[in-house]
């Protein structure tokens, strides 16, 4: 057969670091975003079909910004069920609403303003309220409680990872790592926490999720990924190790830059 008649080239498999869960590697961030958006669409449609809605929790940080942008302009995402989507936060900085440090400003600016998510399905963390953690917990419970037992959980959670191996606002040695059983959302402050004070979903809430994606890109994260792949770390020093879904999928999304040589 003439080589020109091949419909597409099969890209060689990139070496995958040994991380807990499934690992997706794409050399370029744009291709990695293709993989994430495809997963998101499949999950969203399946959940809407089964439960009538889709509960999505998003992280802040700089890594997911191009992904959020893409969700809005990629023609393949036109069928995304935004009207049936609830948008939650993984974590937030306890700063005033106008502060640029607010994750919600970025998430709302990129997604809410350009999709048709009904306003009552947008759930910013009430970080300035003294009992904001309990209120958010209550909001989550109420939004999910009508689902059948076992399905009352977040459907897709997008996490990032810091070079210190924190995820969400669960920092090494910080108090939120030891949140009491039954707590789904807590404030995190004091030793270990990179200021300002944060609000964060707990491991209990994260690990109950149906699907946890961890997006890590760029050479700046390569050493951290290598440390994690070498193993032998505990949750206290490497909180991302505490991400262990009970009955859900854990899928890492890495670009070539974040991948240590030799996998
Ligand atoms: C945040 C996060 C946090 C983030 C990592 C990675 O609000 O900052 O939710 O856990 O995902 O710190 O951040 P970058 O993507 O900016 O590297």
PDB file of C-alpha atoms and ligand atoms in Angstrom:
ATOM      1  CA  UNK A   1       0.000   0.000   0.000  1.00  0.00           C
ATOM      2  CA  UNK A   2       1.285   3.470  -0.818  1.00  0.00           C
ATOM      3  CA  UNK A   3       2.402   5.217   2.411  1.00  0.00           C
ATOM      4  CA  UNK A   4       0.283   8.275   1.490  1.00  0.00           C
ATOM      5  CA  UNK A   5      -2.857   6.181   1.809  1.00  0.00           C
ATOM      6  CA  UNK A   6      -2.253   5.613   5.547  1.00  0.00           C
ATOM      7  CA  UNK A   7      -4.977   7.592   7.331  1.00  0.00           C
ATOM      8  CA  UNK A   8      -2.705   8.762  10.142  1.00  0.00           C
ATOM      9  CA  UNK A   9       0.680   8.059  11.649  1.00  0.00           C
ATOM     10  CA  UNK A  10       0.830   6.060  14.833  1.00  0.00           C
ATOM     11  CA  UNK A  11       2.983   8.072  17.243  1.00  0.00           C
ATOM     12  CA  UNK A  12       5.576   6.019  19.138  1.00  0.00           C
ATOM     13  CA  UNK A  13       4.599   5.307  22.787  1.00  0.00           C
ATOM     14  CA  UNK A  14       6.309   7.739  25.119  1.00  0.00           C
ATOM     15  CA  UNK A  15       7.904   6.284  28.254  1.00  0.00           C
ATOM     16  CA  UNK A  16       5.547   6.524  31.212  1.00  0.00           C
ATOM     17  CA  UNK A  17       6.730   7.163  34.745  1.00  0.00           C
ATOM     18  CA  UNK A  18       5.536   4.556  37.250  1.00  0.00           C
ATOM     19  CA  UNK A  19       2.880   6.430  39.164  1.00  0.00           C
ATOM     20  CA  UNK A  20      -0.049   5.045  41.126  1.00  0.00           C
ATOM     21  CA  UNK A  21      -3.001   4.838  38.720  1.00  0.00           C
ATOM     22  CA  UNK A  22      -3.182   5.197  34.955  1.00  0.00           C
ATOM     23  CA  UNK A  23      -0.693   7.430  33.173  1.00  0.00           C
ATOM     24  CA  UNK A  24      -1.354   9.343  29.946  1.00  0.00           C
ATOM     25  CA  UNK A  25       1.664  11.019  28.357  1.00  0.00           C
ATOM     26  CA  UNK A  26       1.619  13.341  25.346  1.00  0.00           C
ATOM     27  CA  UNK A  27       4.708  15.205  24.215  1.00  0.00           C
ATOM     28  CA  UNK A  28       2.832  18.461  23.598  1.00  0.00           C
ATOM     29  CA  UNK A  29       0.472  20.181  26.034  1.00  0.00           C
ATOM     30  CA  UNK A  30      -2.066  20.723  23.231  1.00  0.00           C
ATOM     31  CA  UNK A  31      -2.240  16.956  22.625  1.00  0.00           C
ATOM     32  CA  UNK A  32      -2.479  16.311  26.345  1.00  0.00           C
ATOM     33  CA  UNK A  33      -5.423  18.685  26.485  1.00  0.00           C
ATOM     34  CA  UNK A  34      -7.025  16.696  23.642  1.00  0.00           C
ATOM     35  CA  UNK A  35      -6.834  13.612  25.869  1.00  0.00           C
ATOM     36  CA  UNK A  36      -8.264  15.389  28.925  1.00  0.00           C
ATOM     37  CA  UNK A  37     -11.119  17.046  27.069  1.00  0.00           C
ATOM     38  CA  UNK A  38     -12.035  13.723  25.467  1.00  0.00           C
ATOM     39  CA  UNK A  39     -12.161  12.063  28.920  1.00  0.00           C
ATOM     40  CA  UNK A  40     -14.181  14.940  30.334  1.00  0.00           C
ATOM     41  CA  UNK A  41     -16.737  14.743  27.562  1.00  0.00           C
ATOM     42  CA  UNK A  42     -17.162  10.984  27.950  1.00  0.00           C
ATOM     43  CA  UNK A  43     -17.552  11.270  31.738  1.00  0.00           C
ATOM     44  CA  UNK A  44     -19.935  14.222  31.530  1.00  0.00           C
ATOM     45  CA  UNK A  45     -22.205  12.570  28.985  1.00  0.00           C
ATOM     46  CA  UNK A  46     -22.233   9.257  30.857  1.00  0.00           C
ATOM     47  CA  UNK A  47     -23.123  10.955  34.160  1.00  0.00           C
ATOM     48  CA  UNK A  48     -25.867  13.063  32.620  1.00  0.00           C
ATOM     49  CA  UNK A  49     -27.285   9.908  31.043  1.00  0.00           C
ATOM     50  CA  UNK A  50     -27.190   8.010  34.339  1.00  0.00           C
ATOM     51  CA  UNK A  51     -27.961  10.697  36.919  1.00  0.00           C
ATOM     52  CA  UNK A  52     -29.244  13.704  35.005  1.00  0.00           C
ATOM     53  CA  UNK A  53     -26.311  15.902  36.028  1.00  0.00           C
ATOM     54  CA  UNK A  54     -22.512  16.117  36.166  1.00  0.00           C
ATOM     55  CA  UNK A  55     -20.495  17.334  39.168  1.00  0.00           C
ATOM     56  CA  UNK A  56     -17.128  18.736  38.183  1.00  0.00           C
ATOM     57  CA  UNK A  57     -14.536  20.096  40.651  1.00  0.00           C
ATOM     58  CA  UNK A  58     -11.668  22.184  39.326  1.00  0.00           C
ATOM     59  CA  UNK A  59      -8.300  23.314  40.648  1.00  0.00           C
ATOM     60  CA  UNK A  60      -6.635  26.655  40.245  1.00  0.00           C
ATOM     61  CA  UNK A  61      -2.975  27.203  39.463  1.00  0.00           C
ATOM     62  CA  UNK A  62      -1.498  27.991  36.087  1.00  0.00           C
ATOM     63  CA  UNK A  63      -1.347  24.458  34.635  1.00  0.00           C
ATOM     64  CA  UNK A  64      -5.056  24.025  33.792  1.00  0.00           C
ATOM     65  CA  UNK A  65      -5.625  27.482  32.300  1.00  0.00           C
ATOM     66  CA  UNK A  66      -5.082  26.370  28.683  1.00  0.00           C
ATOM     67  CA  UNK A  67      -7.385  23.423  29.315  1.00  0.00           C
ATOM     68  CA  UNK A  68     -10.186  25.652  30.588  1.00  0.00           C
ATOM     69  CA  UNK A  69      -9.718  27.930  27.596  1.00  0.00           C
ATOM     70  CA  UNK A  70      -9.892  24.985  25.226  1.00  0.00           C
ATOM     71  CA  UNK A  71     -13.117  23.738  26.769  1.00  0.00           C
ATOM     72  CA  UNK A  72     -14.715  26.943  25.583  1.00  0.00           C
ATOM     73  CA  UNK A  73     -13.488  27.133  22.001  1.00  0.00           C
ATOM     74  CA  UNK A  74     -12.892  23.568  20.834  1.00  0.00           C
ATOM     75  CA  UNK A  75     -15.699  22.666  18.396  1.00  0.00           C
ATOM     76  CA  UNK A  76     -15.534  19.079  19.701  1.00  0.00           C
ATOM     77  CA  UNK A  77     -16.723  20.397  23.068  1.00  0.00           C
ATOM     78  CA  UNK A  78     -19.898  21.897  21.614  1.00  0.00           C
ATOM     79  CA  UNK A  79     -21.879  18.925  22.839  1.00  0.00           C
ATOM     80  CA  UNK A  80     -20.639  19.348  26.422  1.00  0.00           C
ATOM     81  CA  UNK A  81     -23.640  19.286  28.786  1.00  0.00           C
ATOM     82  CA  UNK A  82     -22.873  22.582  30.544  1.00  0.00           C
ATOM     83  CA  UNK A  83     -26.521  23.158  31.420  1.00  0.00           C
ATOM     84  CA  UNK A  84     -26.456  19.984  33.477  1.00  0.00           C
ATOM     85  CA  UNK A  85     -23.030  20.634  35.000  1.00  0.00           C
ATOM     86  CA  UNK A  86     -22.364  21.720  38.571  1.00  0.00           C
ATOM     87  CA  UNK A  87     -19.052  23.514  38.936  1.00  0.00           C
ATOM     88  CA  UNK A  88     -17.218  23.067  42.269  1.00  0.00           C
ATOM     89  CA  UNK A  89     -13.833  24.131  43.561  1.00  0.00           C
ATOM     90  CA  UNK A  90     -11.055  21.835  44.722  1.00  0.00           C
ATOM     91  CA  UNK A  91      -9.476  24.590  46.790  1.00  0.00           C
ATOM     92  CA  UNK A  92      -9.327  28.325  47.216  1.00  0.00           C
ATOM     93  CA  UNK A  93      -7.205  31.019  48.817  1.00  0.00           C
ATOM     94  CA  UNK A  94      -8.891  32.937  51.618  1.00  0.00           C
ATOM     95  CA  UNK A  95      -8.525  36.382  50.094  1.00  0.00           C
ATOM     96  CA  UNK A  96     -10.945  39.075  49.052  1.00  0.00           C
ATOM     97  CA  UNK A  97     -13.100  38.484  45.985  1.00  0.00           C
ATOM     98  CA  UNK A  98     -11.206  40.976  43.829  1.00  0.00           C
ATOM     99  CA  UNK A  99      -7.831  39.487  44.669  1.00  0.00           C
ATOM    100  CA  UNK A 100      -6.005  38.000  41.662  1.00  0.00           C
ATOM    101  CA  UNK A 101      -4.977  35.071  43.846  1.00  0.00           C
ATOM    102  CA  UNK A 102      -8.557  33.779  43.836  1.00  0.00           C
ATOM    103  CA  UNK A 103      -8.855  30.561  41.838  1.00  0.00           C
ATOM    104  CA  UNK A 104     -12.519  31.290  41.253  1.00  0.00           C
ATOM    105  CA  UNK A 105     -11.709  34.491  39.351  1.00  0.00           C
ATOM    106  CA  UNK A 106      -9.761  32.478  36.796  1.00  0.00           C
ATOM    107  CA  UNK A 107     -12.232  29.582  36.646  1.00  0.00           C
ATOM    108  CA  UNK A 108     -15.298  31.813  36.403  1.00  0.00           C
ATOM    109  CA  UNK A 109     -13.629  34.155  33.918  1.00  0.00           C
ATOM    110  CA  UNK A 110     -12.725  31.312  31.574  1.00  0.00           C
ATOM    111  CA  UNK A 111     -15.651  28.959  32.010  1.00  0.00           C
ATOM    112  CA  UNK A 112     -18.704  30.530  33.597  1.00  0.00           C
ATOM    113  CA  UNK A 113     -18.812  33.610  31.467  1.00  0.00           C
ATOM    114  CA  UNK A 114     -18.610  31.602  28.253  1.00  0.00           C
ATOM    115  CA  UNK A 115     -20.743  28.555  28.956  1.00  0.00           C
ATOM    116  CA  UNK A 116     -24.399  28.161  29.796  1.00  0.00           C
ATOM    117  CA  UNK A 117     -23.892  26.733  33.294  1.00  0.00           C
ATOM    118  CA  UNK A 118     -26.912  28.003  35.249  1.00  0.00           C
ATOM    119  CA  UNK A 119     -25.733  30.413  37.980  1.00  0.00           C
ATOM    120  CA  UNK A 120     -27.237  28.255  40.747  1.00  0.00           C
ATOM    121  CA  UNK A 121     -24.981  25.394  39.616  1.00  0.00           C
ATOM    122  CA  UNK A 122     -21.801  27.436  40.123  1.00  0.00           C
ATOM    123  CA  UNK A 123     -20.360  26.790  43.584  1.00  0.00           C
ATOM    124  CA  UNK A 124     -17.545  29.135  44.643  1.00  0.00           C
ATOM    125  CA  UNK A 125     -16.014  28.374  48.054  1.00  0.00           C
ATOM    126  CA  UNK A 126     -17.236  30.867  50.688  1.00  0.00           C
ATOM    127  CA  UNK A 127     -13.706  31.410  51.961  1.00  0.00           C
ATOM    128  CA  UNK A 128     -14.374  34.609  53.886  1.00  0.00           C
ATOM    129  CA  UNK A 129     -17.111  33.126  56.078  1.00  0.00           C
ATOM    130  CA  UNK A 130     -15.928  31.794  59.447  1.00  0.00           C
ATOM    131  CA  UNK A 131     -17.942  28.595  58.946  1.00  0.00           C
ATOM    132  CA  UNK A 132     -17.376  28.566  55.171  1.00  0.00           C
ATOM    133  CA  UNK A 133     -15.859  25.069  55.238  1.00  0.00           C
ATOM    134  CA  UNK A 134     -18.956  23.600  56.922  1.00  0.00           C
ATOM    135  CA  UNK A 135     -21.250  25.508  54.602  1.00  0.00           C
ATOM    136  CA  UNK A 136     -19.486  24.245  51.501  1.00  0.00           C
ATOM    137  CA  UNK A 137     -19.591  20.726  52.889  1.00  0.00           C
ATOM    138  CA  UNK A 138     -23.325  21.120  53.414  1.00  0.00           C
ATOM    139  CA  UNK A 139     -23.771  22.495  49.895  1.00  0.00           C
ATOM    140  CA  UNK A 140     -21.972  19.458  48.472  1.00  0.00           C
ATOM    141  CA  UNK A 141     -24.039  17.045  50.537  1.00  0.00           C
ATOM    142  CA  UNK A 142     -27.301  18.710  49.525  1.00  0.00           C
ATOM    143  CA  UNK A 143     -26.430  18.783  45.834  1.00  0.00           C
ATOM    144  CA  UNK A 144     -25.472  15.112  45.831  1.00  0.00           C
ATOM    145  CA  UNK A 145     -27.792  13.579  48.404  1.00  0.00           C
ATOM    146  CA  UNK A 146     -30.699  12.836  46.089  1.00  0.00           C
ATOM    147  CA  UNK A 147     -28.510  10.475  44.098  1.00  0.00           C
ATOM    148  CA  UNK A 148     -28.573   6.797  44.925  1.00  0.00           C
ATOM    149  CA  UNK A 149     -26.224   5.799  47.770  1.00  0.00           C
ATOM    150  CA  UNK A 150     -22.739   5.197  46.377  1.00  0.00           C
ATOM    151  CA  UNK A 151     -23.306   7.625  43.515  1.00  0.00           C
ATOM    152  CA  UNK A 152     -23.406  10.668  45.818  1.00  0.00           C
ATOM    153  CA  UNK A 153     -19.894  11.765  44.932  1.00  0.00           C
ATOM    154  CA  UNK A 154     -18.060  14.134  42.625  1.00  0.00           C
ATOM    155  CA  UNK A 155     -17.939  12.849  39.067  1.00  0.00           C
ATOM    156  CA  UNK A 156     -14.702  14.368  37.826  1.00  0.00           C
ATOM    157  CA  UNK A 157     -12.060  16.182  39.857  1.00  0.00           C
ATOM    158  CA  UNK A 158      -9.132  17.890  38.194  1.00  0.00           C
ATOM    159  CA  UNK A 159      -6.071  18.181  40.406  1.00  0.00           C
ATOM    160  CA  UNK A 160      -2.658  19.748  39.927  1.00  0.00           C
ATOM    161  CA  UNK A 161       0.585  19.104  41.748  1.00  0.00           C
ATOM    162  CA  UNK A 162       3.209  21.437  43.189  1.00  0.00           C
ATOM    163  CA  UNK A 163       6.963  20.824  43.150  1.00  0.00           C
ATOM    164  CA  UNK A 164       6.658  20.046  46.885  1.00  0.00           C
ATOM    165  CA  UNK A 165       4.184  17.292  45.938  1.00  0.00           C
ATOM    166  CA  UNK A 166       1.164  19.099  47.385  1.00  0.00           C
ATOM    167  CA  UNK A 167      -2.139  18.741  45.656  1.00  0.00           C
ATOM    168  CA  UNK A 168      -5.355  20.753  46.129  1.00  0.00           C
ATOM    169  CA  UNK A 169      -4.381  22.852  49.209  1.00  0.00           C
ATOM    170  CA  UNK A 170      -3.100  19.780  51.007  1.00  0.00           C
ATOM    171  CA  UNK A 171       0.476  20.766  51.809  1.00  0.00           C
ATOM    172  CA  UNK A 172       3.244  18.602  53.306  1.00  0.00           C
ATOM    173  CA  UNK A 173       3.025  18.581  57.095  1.00  0.00           C
ATOM    174  CA  UNK A 174      -0.139  20.711  57.188  1.00  0.00           C
ATOM    175  CA  UNK A 175      -3.121  20.138  59.455  1.00  0.00           C
ATOM    176  CA  UNK A 176      -5.644  19.431  56.672  1.00  0.00           C
ATOM    177  CA  UNK A 177      -3.857  16.132  56.030  1.00  0.00           C
ATOM    178  CA  UNK A 178      -5.315  14.902  59.313  1.00  0.00           C
ATOM    179  CA  UNK A 179      -8.862  16.148  58.862  1.00  0.00           C
ATOM    180  CA  UNK A 180     -11.360  14.315  61.040  1.00  0.00           C
ATOM    181  CA  UNK A 181     -13.262  11.426  59.425  1.00  0.00           C
ATOM    182  CA  UNK A 182     -16.473  12.718  57.876  1.00  0.00           C
ATOM    183  CA  UNK A 183     -15.032  16.148  57.008  1.00  0.00           C
ATOM    184  CA  UNK A 184     -15.294  16.855  53.291  1.00  0.00           C
ATOM    185  CA  UNK A 185     -14.026  20.443  53.292  1.00  0.00           C
ATOM    186  CA  UNK A 186     -11.667  22.193  55.715  1.00  0.00           C
ATOM    187  CA  UNK A 187      -9.673  25.357  56.114  1.00  0.00           C
ATOM    188  CA  UNK A 188      -5.927  24.848  56.003  1.00  0.00           C
ATOM    189  CA  UNK A 189      -3.543  27.239  57.693  1.00  0.00           C
ATOM    190  CA  UNK A 190      -0.455  27.298  59.907  1.00  0.00           C
ATOM    191  CA  UNK A 191       2.649  25.112  59.589  1.00  0.00           C
ATOM    192  CA  UNK A 192       3.304  23.812  56.095  1.00  0.00           C
ATOM    193  CA  UNK A 193       0.717  25.984  54.362  1.00  0.00           C
ATOM    194  CA  UNK A 194       2.006  28.368  51.738  1.00  0.00           C
ATOM    195  CA  UNK A 195       0.145  31.590  52.681  1.00  0.00           C
ATOM    196  CA  UNK A 196      -2.506  32.785  52.433  1.00  0.00           C
ATOM    197  CA  UNK A 197      -4.869  30.541  54.402  1.00  0.00           C
ATOM    198  CA  UNK A 198      -6.761  28.078  52.183  1.00  0.00           C
ATOM    199  CA  UNK A 199      -9.963  26.139  51.961  1.00  0.00           C
ATOM    200  CA  UNK A 200      -9.668  22.674  50.452  1.00  0.00           C
ATOM    201  CA  UNK A 201     -11.523  19.455  49.761  1.00  0.00           C
ATOM    202  CA  UNK A 202     -10.189  16.706  52.041  1.00  0.00           C
ATOM    203  CA  UNK A 203      -8.743  13.359  51.007  1.00  0.00           C
ATOM    204  CA  UNK A 204     -12.035  11.785  52.048  1.00  0.00           C
ATOM    205  CA  UNK A 205     -13.981  13.891  49.550  1.00  0.00           C
ATOM    206  CA  UNK A 206     -11.371  13.598  46.796  1.00  0.00           C
ATOM    207  CA  UNK A 207     -10.934   9.859  47.148  1.00  0.00           C
ATOM    208  CA  UNK A 208     -14.666   9.219  46.959  1.00  0.00           C
ATOM    209  CA  UNK A 209     -14.731  10.734  43.448  1.00  0.00           C
ATOM    210  CA  UNK A 210     -15.676   8.765  40.375  1.00  0.00           C
ATOM    211  CA  UNK A 211     -12.705  10.087  38.382  1.00  0.00           C
ATOM    212  CA  UNK A 212      -9.595  11.968  39.525  1.00  0.00           C
ATOM    213  CA  UNK A 213      -7.368  13.523  36.889  1.00  0.00           C
ATOM    214  CA  UNK A 214      -3.987  14.971  37.853  1.00  0.00           C
ATOM    215  CA  UNK A 215      -2.580  17.347  35.233  1.00  0.00           C
ATOM    216  CA  UNK A 216       1.157  18.020  35.469  1.00  0.00           C
ATOM    217  CA  UNK A 217       3.082  19.838  32.764  1.00  0.00           C
ATOM    218  CA  UNK A 218       6.428  21.518  32.224  1.00  0.00           C
ATOM    219  CA  UNK A 219      10.064  20.762  32.999  1.00  0.00           C
ATOM    220  CA  UNK A 220       9.755  22.505  36.343  1.00  0.00           C
ATOM    221  CA  UNK A 221       7.727  19.532  37.588  1.00  0.00           C
ATOM    222  CA  UNK A 222      10.002  16.827  36.188  1.00  0.00           C
ATOM    223  CA  UNK A 223      12.063  16.296  39.334  1.00  0.00           C
ATOM    224  CA  UNK A 224       8.905  16.112  41.457  1.00  0.00           C
ATOM    225  CA  UNK A 225       7.413  13.477  39.125  1.00  0.00           C
ATOM    226  CA  UNK A 226      10.699  11.526  39.273  1.00  0.00           C
ATOM    227  CA  UNK A 227      10.658  11.589  43.095  1.00  0.00           C
ATOM    228  CA  UNK A 228       7.119  10.314  43.130  1.00  0.00           C
ATOM    229  CA  UNK A 229       7.909   7.581  40.612  1.00  0.00           C
ATOM    230  CA  UNK A 230      10.855   6.386  42.718  1.00  0.00           C
ATOM    231  CA  UNK A 231       8.318   5.609  45.457  1.00  0.00           C
ATOM    232  CA  UNK A 232       8.812   5.242  49.198  1.00  0.00           C
ATOM    233  CA  UNK A 233       7.059   8.521  50.059  1.00  0.00           C
ATOM    234  CA  UNK A 234       4.309   8.945  52.622  1.00  0.00           C
ATOM    235  CA  UNK A 235       1.309  11.259  52.537  1.00  0.00           C
ATOM    236  CA  UNK A 236       2.680  13.553  55.252  1.00  0.00           C
ATOM    237  CA  UNK A 237       5.687  14.517  53.135  1.00  0.00           C
ATOM    238  CA  UNK A 238       4.103  13.957  49.709  1.00  0.00           C
ATOM    239  CA  UNK A 239       0.361  14.683  49.981  1.00  0.00           C
ATOM    240  CA  UNK A 240      -0.335  13.730  46.365  1.00  0.00           C
ATOM    241  CA  UNK A 241       0.368  10.136  47.495  1.00  0.00           C
ATOM    242  CA  UNK A 242      -2.823  10.394  49.534  1.00  0.00           C
ATOM    243  CA  UNK A 243      -4.859  10.582  46.343  1.00  0.00           C
ATOM    244  CA  UNK A 244      -6.171   7.024  46.224  1.00  0.00           C
ATOM    245  CA  UNK A 245      -9.716   6.810  44.926  1.00  0.00           C
ATOM    246  CA  UNK A 246     -11.790   4.206  46.720  1.00  0.00           C
ATOM    247  CA  UNK A 247     -13.879   3.083  43.770  1.00  0.00           C
ATOM    248  CA  UNK A 248     -12.916   5.553  41.059  1.00  0.00           C
ATOM    249  CA  UNK A 249     -10.283   6.102  38.397  1.00  0.00           C
ATOM    250  CA  UNK A 250      -6.998   7.912  39.015  1.00  0.00           C
ATOM    251  CA  UNK A 251      -5.478   9.160  35.758  1.00  0.00           C
ATOM    252  CA  UNK A 252      -2.294  11.207  35.460  1.00  0.00           C
ATOM    253  CA  UNK A 253      -1.936  13.527  32.492  1.00  0.00           C
ATOM    254  CA  UNK A 254       1.687  14.437  31.813  1.00  0.00           C
ATOM    255  CA  UNK A 255       3.391  16.279  28.995  1.00  0.00           C
ATOM    256  CA  UNK A 256       6.864  15.402  27.718  1.00  0.00           C
ATOM    257  CA  UNK A 257       8.406  18.205  29.783  1.00  0.00           C
ATOM    258  CA  UNK A 258       7.169  16.777  33.079  1.00  0.00           C
ATOM    259  CA  UNK A 259       8.344  13.257  32.283  1.00  0.00           C
ATOM    260  CA  UNK A 260      11.648  12.120  33.717  1.00  0.00           C
ATOM    261  CA  UNK A 261      14.014  10.533  31.177  1.00  0.00           C
ATOM    262  CA  UNK A 262      13.581   6.760  31.010  1.00  0.00           C
ATOM    263  CA  UNK A 263      10.088   6.875  32.517  1.00  0.00           C
TER     264      UNK A 263
HETATM  265  C1  LIG B   1      -3.960  26.019  43.573  1.00  0.00           C
HETATM  266  C2  LIG B   1      -4.116  24.552  43.379  1.00  0.00           C
HETATM  267  C3  LIG B   1      -2.858  23.776  43.587  1.00  0.00           C
HETATM  268  C4  LIG B   1      -2.186  23.681  42.216  1.00  0.00           C
HETATM  269  C5  LIG B   1      -0.719  23.363  42.346  1.00  0.00           C
HETATM  270  C6  LIG B   1      -0.022  23.442  41.016  1.00  0.00           C
HETATM  271  O1  LIG B   1      -4.944  26.643  43.826  1.00  0.00           O
HETATM  272  O2  LIG B   1      -2.863  26.550  43.433  1.00  0.00           O
HETATM  273  O3  LIG B   1      -5.281  23.978  43.335  1.00  0.00           O
HETATM  274  O4  LIG B   1      -2.976  22.533  44.163  1.00  0.00           O
HETATM  275  O5  LIG B   1      -2.843  22.743  41.435  1.00  0.00           O
HETATM  276  O6  LIG B   1      -0.140  24.281  43.223  1.00  0.00           O
HETATM  277  O7  LIG B   1      -0.065  24.775  40.599  1.00  0.00           O
HETATM  278  P1  LIG B   1       0.454  25.241  39.185  1.00  0.00           P
HETATM  279  O8  LIG B   1      -0.480  24.658  38.191  1.00  0.00           O
HETATM  280  O9  LIG B   1       0.373  26.730  39.210  1.00  0.00           O
HETATM  281  O10 LIG B   1       1.835  24.713  39.052  1.00  0.00           O
END
